[in-house]
PDB file of C-alpha atoms in Angstrom:
ATOM      1  CA  MET A   1     -94.974 -34.357 -67.202  1.00  0.00           C
ATOM      2  CA  GLU A   2     -94.317 -34.091 -63.473  1.00  0.00           C
ATOM      3  CA  LYS A   3     -97.410 -34.364 -61.312  1.00  0.00           C
ATOM      4  CA  ILE A   4     -98.453 -31.550 -58.953  1.00  0.00           C
ATOM      5  CA  LYS A   5     -97.620 -32.648 -55.411  1.00  0.00           C
ATOM      6  CA  THR A   6    -100.827 -32.117 -53.460  1.00  0.00           C
ATOM      7  CA  VAL A   7    -101.068 -32.694 -49.735  1.00  0.00           C
ATOM      8  CA  ILE A   8    -104.449 -33.696 -48.372  1.00  0.00           C
ATOM      9  CA  PHE A   9    -104.929 -32.180 -44.927  1.00  0.00           C
ATOM     10  CA  GLY A  10    -108.180 -33.702 -43.726  1.00  0.00           C
ATOM     11  CA  GLY A  11    -110.050 -32.513 -40.704  1.00  0.00           C
ATOM     12  CA  SER A  12    -113.225 -31.241 -39.152  1.00  0.00           C
ATOM     13  CA  PHE A  13    -111.855 -27.665 -39.071  1.00  0.00           C
ATOM     14  CA  ASP A  14    -114.491 -26.672 -36.512  1.00  0.00           C
ATOM     15  CA  PRO A  15    -113.086 -24.020 -36.705  1.00  0.00           C
ATOM     16  CA  ILE A  16    -109.884 -23.815 -38.751  1.00  0.00           C
ATOM     17  CA  HIS A  17    -107.175 -22.000 -36.747  1.00  0.00           C
ATOM     18  CA  ILE A  18    -103.647 -20.582 -36.985  1.00  0.00           C
ATOM     19  CA  GLY A  19    -102.131 -23.940 -36.058  1.00  0.00           C
ATOM     20  CA  HIS A  20    -103.658 -25.569 -39.149  1.00  0.00           C
ATOM     21  CA  LEU A  21    -102.454 -22.749 -41.404  1.00  0.00           C
ATOM     22  CA  SER A  22     -98.961 -22.667 -39.911  1.00  0.00           C
ATOM     23  CA  LEU A  23     -98.613 -26.415 -40.452  1.00  0.00           C
ATOM     24  CA  ALA A  24     -99.747 -26.112 -44.086  1.00  0.00           C
ATOM     25  CA  ASN A  25     -97.226 -23.286 -44.609  1.00  0.00           C
ATOM     26  CA  GLU A  26     -94.495 -25.514 -43.189  1.00  0.00           C
ATOM     27  CA  VAL A  27     -95.400 -28.292 -45.657  1.00  0.00           C
ATOM     28  CA  VAL A  28     -95.167 -25.923 -48.644  1.00  0.00           C
ATOM     29  CA  ASN A  29     -92.073 -24.070 -47.360  1.00  0.00           C
ATOM     30  CA  SER A  30     -90.295 -27.401 -46.775  1.00  0.00           C
ATOM     31  CA  ARG A  31     -90.990 -28.224 -50.449  1.00  0.00           C
ATOM     32  CA  LEU A  32     -92.815 -31.414 -49.486  1.00  0.00           C
ATOM     33  CA  ALA A  33     -95.725 -30.287 -51.668  1.00  0.00           C
ATOM     34  CA  ASP A  34     -96.811 -27.682 -54.193  1.00  0.00           C
ATOM     35  CA  GLU A  35    -100.265 -27.289 -52.666  1.00  0.00           C
ATOM     36  CA  VAL A  36    -102.221 -28.156 -49.540  1.00  0.00           C
ATOM     37  CA  TRP A  37    -105.887 -29.016 -49.905  1.00  0.00           C
ATOM     38  CA  PHE A  38    -107.833 -28.571 -46.657  1.00  0.00           C
ATOM     39  CA  MET A  39    -110.261 -31.495 -46.957  1.00  0.00           C
ATOM     40  CA  VAL A  40    -113.286 -30.666 -44.815  1.00  0.00           C
ATOM     41  CA  SER A  41    -114.574 -33.997 -43.510  1.00  0.00           C
ATOM     42  CA  PRO A  42    -118.350 -34.177 -43.465  1.00  0.00           C
ATOM     43  CA  GLN A  43    -118.162 -37.192 -41.155  1.00  0.00           C
ATOM     44  CA  ASN A  44    -114.982 -38.432 -39.524  1.00  0.00           C
ATOM     45  CA  PRO A  45    -115.389 -42.135 -38.647  1.00  0.00           C
ATOM     46  CA  HIS A  46    -113.509 -41.447 -35.382  1.00  0.00           C
ATOM     47  CA  LYS A  47    -115.583 -38.451 -34.223  1.00  0.00           C
ATOM     48  CA  GLU A  48    -119.125 -38.005 -33.003  1.00  0.00           C
ATOM     49  CA  GLN A  49    -121.194 -36.483 -35.832  1.00  0.00           C
ATOM     50  CA  SER A  50    -123.747 -34.641 -33.673  1.00  0.00           C
ATOM     51  CA  ARG A  51    -121.113 -32.353 -32.169  1.00  0.00           C
ATOM     52  CA  LEU A  52    -119.849 -31.013 -35.494  1.00  0.00           C
ATOM     53  CA  SER A  53    -121.012 -27.744 -36.996  1.00  0.00           C
ATOM     54  CA  ASP A  54    -122.688 -28.003 -40.398  1.00  0.00           C
ATOM     55  CA  GLU A  55    -120.181 -29.072 -43.065  1.00  0.00           C
ATOM     56  CA  ASN A  56    -120.960 -26.048 -45.287  1.00  0.00           C
ATOM     57  CA  VAL A  57    -120.353 -23.683 -42.372  1.00  0.00           C
ATOM     58  CA  ARG A  58    -116.963 -25.336 -41.709  1.00  0.00           C
ATOM     59  CA  LEU A  59    -116.123 -25.207 -45.432  1.00  0.00           C
ATOM     60  CA  GLN A  60    -116.951 -21.490 -45.547  1.00  0.00           C
ATOM     61  CA  MET A  61    -114.567 -20.830 -42.628  1.00  0.00           C
ATOM     62  CA  VAL A  62    -111.786 -22.721 -44.432  1.00  0.00           C
ATOM     63  CA  LYS A  63    -112.454 -20.729 -47.622  1.00  0.00           C
ATOM     64  CA  LEU A  64    -112.127 -17.487 -45.664  1.00  0.00           C
ATOM     65  CA  ALA A  65    -108.917 -18.694 -43.988  1.00  0.00           C
ATOM     66  CA  VAL A  66    -107.136 -19.667 -47.225  1.00  0.00           C
ATOM     67  CA  GLU A  67    -108.353 -16.742 -49.329  1.00  0.00           C
ATOM     68  CA  GLY A  68    -105.501 -15.146 -51.278  1.00  0.00           C
ATOM     69  CA  ASN A  69    -103.066 -18.046 -50.808  1.00  0.00           C
ATOM     70  CA  ASP A  70    -102.587 -19.828 -54.144  1.00  0.00           C
ATOM     71  CA  ALA A  71    -100.918 -22.834 -52.493  1.00  0.00           C
ATOM     72  CA  PHE A  72    -103.971 -23.539 -50.304  1.00  0.00           C
ATOM     73  CA  LYS A  73    -107.403 -24.784 -51.315  1.00  0.00           C
ATOM     74  CA  ALA A  74    -110.611 -25.330 -49.348  1.00  0.00           C
ATOM     75  CA  CYS A  75    -111.882 -28.701 -50.496  1.00  0.00           C
ATOM     76  CA  ASP A  76    -115.372 -30.219 -50.246  1.00  0.00           C
ATOM     77  CA  PHE A  77    -114.534 -33.337 -52.283  1.00  0.00           C
ATOM     78  CA  GLU A  78    -115.720 -35.719 -49.550  1.00  0.00           C
ATOM     79  CA  PHE A  79    -119.169 -34.095 -49.401  1.00  0.00           C
ATOM     80  CA  ASP A  80    -120.250 -36.194 -52.409  1.00  0.00           C
ATOM     81  CA  LEU A  81    -118.621 -39.451 -51.288  1.00  0.00           C
ATOM     82  CA  PRO A  82    -120.321 -42.195 -49.230  1.00  0.00           C
ATOM     83  CA  ARG A  83    -120.166 -41.680 -45.471  1.00  0.00           C
ATOM     84  CA  PRO A  84    -118.335 -42.197 -43.225  1.00  0.00           C
ATOM     85  CA  SER A  85    -115.397 -40.799 -45.172  1.00  0.00           C
ATOM     86  CA  TYR A  86    -112.691 -43.434 -45.261  1.00  0.00           C
ATOM     87  CA  THR A  87    -109.328 -42.010 -46.294  1.00  0.00           C
ATOM     88  CA  ILE A  88    -108.524 -44.787 -48.783  1.00  0.00           C
ATOM     89  CA  ASN A  89    -111.802 -44.145 -50.654  1.00  0.00           C
ATOM     90  CA  THR A  90    -111.142 -40.409 -50.745  1.00  0.00           C
ATOM     91  CA  LEU A  91    -107.573 -40.827 -52.022  1.00  0.00           C
ATOM     92  CA  SER A  92    -108.655 -43.328 -54.717  1.00  0.00           C
ATOM     93  CA  ALA A  93    -111.468 -41.041 -55.895  1.00  0.00           C
ATOM     94  CA  LEU A  94    -109.136 -38.019 -55.924  1.00  0.00           C
ATOM     95  CA  GLU A  95    -106.573 -39.909 -57.984  1.00  0.00           C
ATOM     96  CA  GLU A  96    -109.256 -40.813 -60.514  1.00  0.00           C
ATOM     97  CA  SER A  97    -110.616 -37.257 -60.711  1.00  0.00           C
ATOM     98  CA  PHE A  98    -107.224 -35.492 -60.830  1.00  0.00           C
ATOM     99  CA  PRO A  99    -104.737 -37.687 -62.734  1.00  0.00           C
ATOM    100  CA  ASP A 100    -102.308 -34.744 -63.026  1.00  0.00           C
ATOM    101  CA  ARG A 101    -101.671 -34.784 -59.271  1.00  0.00           C
ATOM    102  CA  GLU A 102     -99.717 -36.889 -56.806  1.00  0.00           C
ATOM    103  CA  PHE A 103    -101.680 -37.009 -53.568  1.00  0.00           C
ATOM    104  CA  ILE A 104     -99.834 -37.100 -50.240  1.00  0.00           C
ATOM    105  CA  LEU A 105    -101.582 -37.613 -46.914  1.00  0.00           C
ATOM    106  CA  LEU A 106    -100.825 -35.354 -43.921  1.00  0.00           C
ATOM    107  CA  VAL A 107    -101.556 -36.861 -40.492  1.00  0.00           C
ATOM    108  CA  GLY A 108    -100.814 -35.902 -36.913  1.00  0.00           C
ATOM    109  CA  ALA A 109     -98.549 -38.079 -34.785  1.00  0.00           C
ATOM    110  CA  ASP A 110    -101.556 -38.932 -32.586  1.00  0.00           C
ATOM    111  CA  ASN A 111    -103.338 -40.415 -35.608  1.00  0.00           C
ATOM    112  CA  TRP A 112    -100.165 -42.093 -36.856  1.00  0.00           C
ATOM    113  CA  GLU A 113     -99.997 -44.011 -33.556  1.00  0.00           C
ATOM    114  CA  LYS A 114    -103.470 -45.439 -34.357  1.00  0.00           C
ATOM    115  CA  PHE A 115    -102.890 -45.733 -38.099  1.00  0.00           C
ATOM    116  CA  ASP A 116    -103.015 -49.534 -38.016  1.00  0.00           C
ATOM    117  CA  ARG A 117    -106.704 -49.204 -37.013  1.00  0.00           C
ATOM    118  CA  TRP A 118    -107.582 -47.129 -40.086  1.00  0.00           C
ATOM    119  CA  HIS A 119    -109.724 -48.729 -42.779  1.00  0.00           C
ATOM    120  CA  LYS A 120    -107.350 -50.389 -45.317  1.00  0.00           C
ATOM    121  CA  HIS A 121    -104.323 -48.706 -43.724  1.00  0.00           C
ATOM    122  CA  ASP A 122    -101.927 -51.129 -45.452  1.00  0.00           C
ATOM    123  CA  GLU A 123    -103.302 -50.102 -48.856  1.00  0.00           C
ATOM    124  CA  ILE A 124    -102.835 -46.413 -48.003  1.00  0.00           C
ATOM    125  CA  LEU A 125     -99.227 -47.122 -46.985  1.00  0.00           C
ATOM    126  CA  SER A 126     -98.414 -49.041 -50.143  1.00  0.00           C
ATOM    127  CA  CYS A 127    -100.047 -46.580 -52.567  1.00  0.00           C
ATOM    128  CA  TYR A 128     -99.486 -43.108 -51.086  1.00  0.00           C
ATOM    129  CA  LYS A 129     -96.796 -41.033 -49.416  1.00  0.00           C
ATOM    130  CA  ILE A 130     -97.585 -39.825 -45.916  1.00  0.00           C
ATOM    131  CA  ILE A 131     -96.289 -36.848 -43.937  1.00  0.00           C
ATOM    132  CA  VAL A 132     -96.533 -37.098 -40.142  1.00  0.00           C
ATOM    133  CA  TYR A 133     -96.410 -33.950 -38.009  1.00  0.00           C
ATOM    134  CA  PRO A 134     -95.888 -33.649 -34.236  1.00  0.00           C
ATOM    135  CA  ARG A 135     -99.054 -33.562 -32.159  1.00  0.00           C
ATOM    136  CA  GLY A 136     -99.435 -33.889 -28.419  1.00  0.00           C
ATOM    137  CA  ASN A 137     -96.856 -36.004 -26.619  1.00  0.00           C
ATOM    138  CA  SER A 138     -96.696 -38.648 -29.309  1.00  0.00           C
ATOM    139  CA  ASP A 139     -93.480 -40.618 -29.486  1.00  0.00           C
ATOM    140  CA  ILE A 140     -92.766 -41.591 -33.069  1.00  0.00           C
ATOM    141  CA  PRO A 141     -90.745 -44.734 -33.721  1.00  0.00           C
ATOM    142  CA  GLU A 142     -88.819 -45.316 -36.939  1.00  0.00           C
ATOM    143  CA  LEU A 143     -91.091 -44.549 -39.867  1.00  0.00           C
ATOM    144  CA  PRO A 144     -91.569 -46.953 -42.769  1.00  0.00           C
ATOM    145  CA  PHE A 145     -90.602 -46.217 -46.374  1.00  0.00           C
ATOM    146  CA  GLY A 146     -92.794 -43.522 -47.937  1.00  0.00           C
ATOM    147  CA  VAL A 147     -93.533 -41.837 -44.614  1.00  0.00           C
ATOM    148  CA  THR A 148     -91.832 -38.513 -43.815  1.00  0.00           C
ATOM    149  CA  TRP A 149     -91.563 -36.775 -40.439  1.00  0.00           C
ATOM    150  CA  LEU A 150     -92.228 -33.024 -40.598  1.00  0.00           C
ATOM    151  CA  SER A 151     -90.360 -31.137 -37.894  1.00  0.00           C
ATOM    152  CA  ALA A 152     -92.796 -28.305 -37.387  1.00  0.00           C
ATOM    153  CA  GLU A 153     -93.220 -25.890 -34.537  1.00  0.00           C
ATOM    154  CA  LEU A 154     -96.789 -26.268 -33.377  1.00  0.00           C
ATOM    155  CA  HIS A 155     -99.062 -23.594 -31.989  1.00  0.00           C
ATOM    156  CA  ASP A 156    -100.637 -24.449 -28.663  1.00  0.00           C
ATOM    157  CA  VAL A 157    -104.194 -24.076 -29.938  1.00  0.00           C
ATOM    158  CA  SER A 158    -107.059 -26.442 -30.710  1.00  0.00           C
ATOM    159  CA  SER A 159    -110.526 -26.140 -32.220  1.00  0.00           C
ATOM    160  CA  THR A 160    -111.979 -27.508 -28.963  1.00  0.00           C
ATOM    161  CA  GLN A 161    -110.258 -24.738 -26.995  1.00  0.00           C
ATOM    162  CA  ILE A 162    -111.515 -22.083 -29.445  1.00  0.00           C
ATOM    163  CA  ARG A 163    -115.119 -23.318 -29.206  1.00  0.00           C
ATOM    164  CA  ALA A 164    -114.879 -23.226 -25.388  1.00  0.00           C
ATOM    165  CA  LEU A 165    -113.507 -19.661 -25.424  1.00  0.00           C
ATOM    166  CA  VAL A 166    -116.354 -18.491 -27.686  1.00  0.00           C
ATOM    167  CA  ALA A 167    -118.924 -20.259 -25.487  1.00  0.00           C
ATOM    168  CA  ASP A 168    -117.471 -18.400 -22.475  1.00  0.00           C
ATOM    169  CA  GLY A 169    -117.696 -15.072 -24.318  1.00  0.00           C
ATOM    170  CA  LYS A 170    -113.898 -14.709 -24.526  1.00  0.00           C
ATOM    171  CA  SER A 171    -111.830 -13.380 -27.412  1.00  0.00           C
ATOM    172  CA  ILE A 172    -110.292 -15.725 -29.989  1.00  0.00           C
ATOM    173  CA  SER A 173    -108.401 -12.929 -31.708  1.00  0.00           C
ATOM    174  CA  GLY A 174    -105.027 -14.202 -32.909  1.00  0.00           C
ATOM    175  CA  LEU A 175    -106.113 -17.857 -32.673  1.00  0.00           C
ATOM    176  CA  VAL A 176    -108.051 -17.804 -35.949  1.00  0.00           C
ATOM    177  CA  PRO A 177    -107.715 -15.559 -39.012  1.00  0.00           C
ATOM    178  CA  ALA A 178    -109.601 -12.268 -38.576  1.00  0.00           C
ATOM    179  CA  LYS A 179    -112.154 -13.184 -41.289  1.00  0.00           C
ATOM    180  CA  VAL A 180    -112.913 -16.468 -39.499  1.00  0.00           C
ATOM    181  CA  ASP A 181    -113.317 -14.621 -36.182  1.00  0.00           C
ATOM    182  CA  GLU A 182    -115.790 -12.214 -37.858  1.00  0.00           C
ATOM    183  CA  PHE A 183    -117.671 -15.131 -39.450  1.00  0.00           C
ATOM    184  CA  ILE A 184    -118.008 -16.908 -36.087  1.00  0.00           C
ATOM    185  CA  ASN A 185    -119.343 -13.727 -34.448  1.00  0.00           C
ATOM    186  CA  ARG A 186    -121.660 -12.816 -37.320  1.00  0.00           C
ATOM    187  CA  ASN A 187    -123.185 -16.313 -37.392  1.00  0.00           C
ATOM    188  CA  ASN A 188    -123.334 -16.721 -33.620  1.00  0.00           C
ATOM    189  CA  LEU A 189    -121.370 -19.992 -33.724  1.00  0.00           C
ATOM    190  CA  TYR A 190    -120.300 -22.021 -30.676  1.00  0.00           C
ATOM    191  CA  LYS A 191    -122.499 -20.103 -28.220  1.00  0.00           C
TER     192      LYS A 191
END
């Protein structure tokens, strides 16, 4: 039986925005995967923990953003894993828990440039397929076997920018799904 191709799109998603969703749509529409799981990272080893919103708050925003899309899933799998969340540990645990799936890692070009600094990066490369998407002004050299470049049109939006707009009392309409915008307002986030 053919395994379900499942892309793991890890991130802080603080908050999730239209750029994230557009990228996930591109992955599915390009037939690189059957599903995209938005893996909310409770603690990214490369980011400062104190600046992140509560992981359950971020998960709730992702759930609202993917509601009604059968190809997308809000995922809290890393919440029960040891921290910090190293990608190789997450992928291994996912593989064990979901043997009917082939897991593929989605990373931005900015992270791909630093991939050799990731914990057990060589093991990730030898065991899993990777999709790299454009991000920033990253210049991507020839990619190794098992790594695919996704030519995707990116939205000029970031979670940092959205948090700053909210803090300044400005509208984020159109930058995040309407339900996420309502959730941010209702819960007084980023003020």
